[in-house]
């Protein structure tokens, strides 16, 4: 609103400032196809799992944000390795994620411990042979 003029240290207000652009809101079409009306919104986009055949590694995948990310990847068909420090919650999360029809490996790992991380890498190589 107050541009500087060349050679003038004082700010001078603009006579006609440009209005700020607002985001464009596109109204939804009221017309829905009869076949799509019985599907939920998640079913519209997840007809074919986009990550089928991919492998993901999630540290802290036994609870909180890590588990939420694991669920999202599992819904898309991604095989998972979830890690955490507590075996009990890892097993519980692993059972939940297996219901998505994917391969899940739960491995106790503390990322602060180098030996623990090296053991995790060995498990990934043995179980999946890749991480993509």
mmCIF file of C-alpha atoms in Angstrom:
data_model
loop_
_atom_site.group_PDB
_atom_site.id
_atom_site.type_symbol
_atom_site.label_atom_id
_atom_site.label_comp_id
_atom_site.label_asym_id
_atom_site.label_seq_id
_atom_site.Cartn_x
_atom_site.Cartn_y
_atom_site.Cartn_z
ATOM 1 C CA UNK A 1 0.000 0.000 0.000
ATOM 2 C CA UNK A 2 2.845 2.403 0.671
ATOM 3 C CA UNK A 3 5.408 2.084 -2.114
ATOM 4 C CA UNK A 4 8.685 3.923 -1.902
ATOM 5 C CA UNK A 5 9.504 6.349 -4.649
ATOM 6 C CA UNK A 6 12.986 6.435 -6.054
ATOM 7 C CA UNK A 7 15.054 8.970 -4.122
ATOM 8 C CA UNK A 8 12.267 9.613 -1.599
ATOM 9 C CA UNK A 9 12.535 7.976 1.834
ATOM 10 C CA UNK A 10 8.963 8.906 2.775
ATOM 11 C CA UNK A 11 6.100 6.542 2.053
ATOM 12 C CA UNK A 12 3.358 7.887 -0.145
ATOM 13 C CA UNK A 13 -0.073 6.205 -0.174
ATOM 14 C CA UNK A 14 -1.442 5.087 -3.526
ATOM 15 C CA UNK A 15 -4.407 6.982 -4.888
ATOM 16 C CA UNK A 16 -6.271 3.876 -6.116
ATOM 17 C CA UNK A 17 -4.847 0.746 -4.511
ATOM 18 C CA UNK A 18 -5.548 -2.478 -6.373
ATOM 19 C CA UNK A 19 -8.083 -4.684 -4.594
ATOM 20 C CA UNK A 20 -6.628 -7.899 -3.250
ATOM 21 C CA UNK A 21 -7.478 -10.914 -5.298
ATOM 22 C CA UNK A 22 -9.606 -13.417 -3.506
ATOM 23 C CA UNK A 23 -9.563 -17.130 -4.090
ATOM 24 C CA UNK A 24 -11.964 -18.309 -6.711
ATOM 25 C CA UNK A 25 -14.728 -20.501 -5.359
ATOM 26 C CA UNK A 26 -16.227 -22.759 -7.963
ATOM 27 C CA UNK A 27 -19.759 -23.869 -7.124
ATOM 28 C CA UNK A 28 -20.399 -27.588 -7.128
ATOM 29 C CA UNK A 29 -22.538 -28.936 -9.865
ATOM 30 C CA UNK A 30 -25.941 -29.966 -8.624
ATOM 31 C CA UNK A 31 -26.007 -32.717 -11.245
ATOM 32 C CA UNK A 32 -24.681 -36.078 -10.049
ATOM 33 C CA UNK A 33 -24.478 -39.161 -12.158
ATOM 34 C CA UNK A 34 -26.804 -41.937 -10.948
ATOM 35 C CA UNK A 35 -23.964 -44.472 -10.697
ATOM 36 C CA UNK A 36 -21.735 -42.217 -8.599
ATOM 37 C CA UNK A 37 -24.445 -41.118 -6.164
ATOM 38 C CA UNK A 38 -24.176 -44.252 -4.013
ATOM 39 C CA UNK A 39 -20.379 -44.020 -3.643
ATOM 40 C CA UNK A 40 -18.693 -42.104 -0.846
ATOM 41 C CA UNK A 41 -16.196 -39.412 -1.784
ATOM 42 C CA UNK A 42 -13.246 -41.642 -0.832
ATOM 43 C CA UNK A 43 -14.485 -44.359 -3.183
ATOM 44 C CA UNK A 44 -14.472 -41.966 -6.124
ATOM 45 C CA UNK A 45 -10.728 -41.488 -5.897
ATOM 46 C CA UNK A 46 -9.516 -44.856 -4.574
ATOM 47 C CA UNK A 47 -10.911 -47.151 -7.259
ATOM 48 C CA UNK A 48 -7.412 -48.413 -8.105
ATOM 49 C CA UNK A 49 -4.765 -48.266 -5.350
ATOM 50 C CA UNK A 50 -2.102 -45.853 -6.568
ATOM 51 C CA UNK A 51 0.721 -47.242 -4.427
ATOM 52 C CA UNK A 52 0.248 -50.966 -5.043
ATOM 53 C CA UNK A 53 3.674 -52.616 -5.219
ATOM 54 C CA UNK A 54 5.438 -49.781 -3.374
ATOM 55 C CA UNK A 55 7.050 -50.118 0.055
ATOM 56 C CA UNK A 56 7.007 -47.419 2.721
ATOM 57 C CA UNK A 57 8.950 -47.091 5.969
ATOM 58 C CA UNK A 58 7.322 -45.079 8.741
ATOM 59 C CA UNK A 59 9.176 -44.320 11.937
ATOM 60 C CA UNK A 60 6.781 -43.831 14.823
ATOM 61 C CA UNK A 61 4.121 -45.670 12.832
ATOM 62 C CA UNK A 62 2.559 -47.226 15.905
ATOM 63 C CA UNK A 63 0.605 -44.158 17.060
ATOM 64 C CA UNK A 64 -0.230 -40.520 16.434
ATOM 65 C CA UNK A 65 0.684 -38.857 13.159
ATOM 66 C CA UNK A 66 2.838 -41.812 12.099
ATOM 67 C CA UNK A 67 -0.116 -44.186 12.399
ATOM 68 C CA UNK A 68 -2.353 -41.752 10.505
ATOM 69 C CA UNK A 69 0.199 -41.631 7.672
ATOM 70 C CA UNK A 70 0.442 -45.430 7.734
ATOM 71 C CA UNK A 71 -3.348 -45.708 7.396
ATOM 72 C CA UNK A 72 -3.364 -43.325 4.429
ATOM 73 C CA UNK A 73 -0.594 -45.256 2.661
ATOM 74 C CA UNK A 74 -2.267 -48.584 3.448
ATOM 75 C CA UNK A 75 -5.534 -47.368 1.894
ATOM 76 C CA UNK A 76 -3.572 -46.702 -1.292
ATOM 77 C CA UNK A 77 -2.131 -50.238 -1.303
ATOM 78 C CA UNK A 78 1.407 -49.480 -0.099
ATOM 79 C CA UNK A 79 3.205 -52.288 1.771
ATOM 80 C CA UNK A 80 4.587 -50.943 5.048
ATOM 81 C CA UNK A 81 7.362 -51.265 7.564
ATOM 82 C CA UNK A 82 6.319 -49.488 10.744
ATOM 83 C CA UNK A 83 8.749 -48.804 13.536
ATOM 84 C CA UNK A 84 8.461 -47.607 17.091
ATOM 85 C CA UNK A 85 10.000 -48.205 20.474
ATOM 86 C CA UNK A 86 7.123 -50.172 22.033
ATOM 87 C CA UNK A 87 6.403 -53.670 20.728
ATOM 88 C CA UNK A 88 2.866 -53.849 22.141
ATOM 89 C CA UNK A 89 1.572 -50.812 20.289
ATOM 90 C CA UNK A 90 3.488 -51.885 17.172
ATOM 91 C CA UNK A 91 1.689 -55.234 17.106
ATOM 92 C CA UNK A 92 -1.686 -53.547 17.622
ATOM 93 C CA UNK A 93 -1.022 -51.080 14.780
ATOM 94 C CA UNK A 94 0.266 -53.895 12.570
ATOM 95 C CA UNK A 95 -2.936 -55.906 13.025
ATOM 96 C CA UNK A 96 -5.034 -52.838 12.227
ATOM 97 C CA UNK A 97 -3.074 -52.035 9.067
ATOM 98 C CA UNK A 98 -3.149 -55.644 7.849
ATOM 99 C CA UNK A 99 -6.934 -55.306 7.439
ATOM 100 C CA UNK A 100 -6.225 -53.144 4.378
ATOM 101 C CA UNK A 101 -4.877 -56.224 2.587
ATOM 102 C CA UNK A 102 -1.260 -55.116 2.531
ATOM 103 C CA UNK A 103 1.953 -56.622 3.832
ATOM 104 C CA UNK A 104 2.988 -55.064 7.153
ATOM 105 C CA UNK A 105 6.235 -55.580 9.047
ATOM 106 C CA UNK A 106 6.391 -54.133 12.568
ATOM 107 C CA UNK A 107 9.929 -53.674 13.852
ATOM 108 C CA UNK A 108 10.969 -52.205 17.199
ATOM 109 C CA UNK A 109 13.549 -49.525 16.499
ATOM 110 C CA UNK A 110 14.882 -46.494 18.319
ATOM 111 C CA UNK A 111 16.193 -44.125 15.650
ATOM 112 C CA UNK A 112 18.572 -42.585 18.196
ATOM 113 C CA UNK A 113 20.461 -45.901 18.396
ATOM 114 C CA UNK A 114 22.732 -46.662 15.424
ATOM 115 C CA UNK A 115 22.710 -50.445 16.020
ATOM 116 C CA UNK A 116 18.909 -50.446 16.107
ATOM 117 C CA UNK A 117 18.743 -48.583 12.782
ATOM 118 C CA UNK A 118 21.259 -50.955 11.180
ATOM 119 C CA UNK A 119 19.154 -53.925 12.316
ATOM 120 C CA UNK A 120 16.092 -52.237 10.787
ATOM 121 C CA UNK A 121 17.885 -51.785 7.450
ATOM 122 C CA UNK A 122 18.867 -55.465 7.479
ATOM 123 C CA UNK A 123 15.233 -56.434 8.120
ATOM 124 C CA UNK A 124 14.015 -54.228 5.257
ATOM 125 C CA UNK A 125 16.537 -55.775 2.865
ATOM 126 C CA UNK A 126 15.588 -59.278 3.967
ATOM 127 C CA UNK A 127 11.804 -58.800 3.860
ATOM 128 C CA UNK A 128 11.326 -56.486 0.868
ATOM 129 C CA UNK A 129 14.691 -56.147 -0.933
ATOM 130 C CA UNK A 130 13.851 -52.523 -1.652
ATOM 131 C CA UNK A 131 12.356 -49.372 -0.218
ATOM 132 C CA UNK A 132 10.489 -47.381 -2.863
#
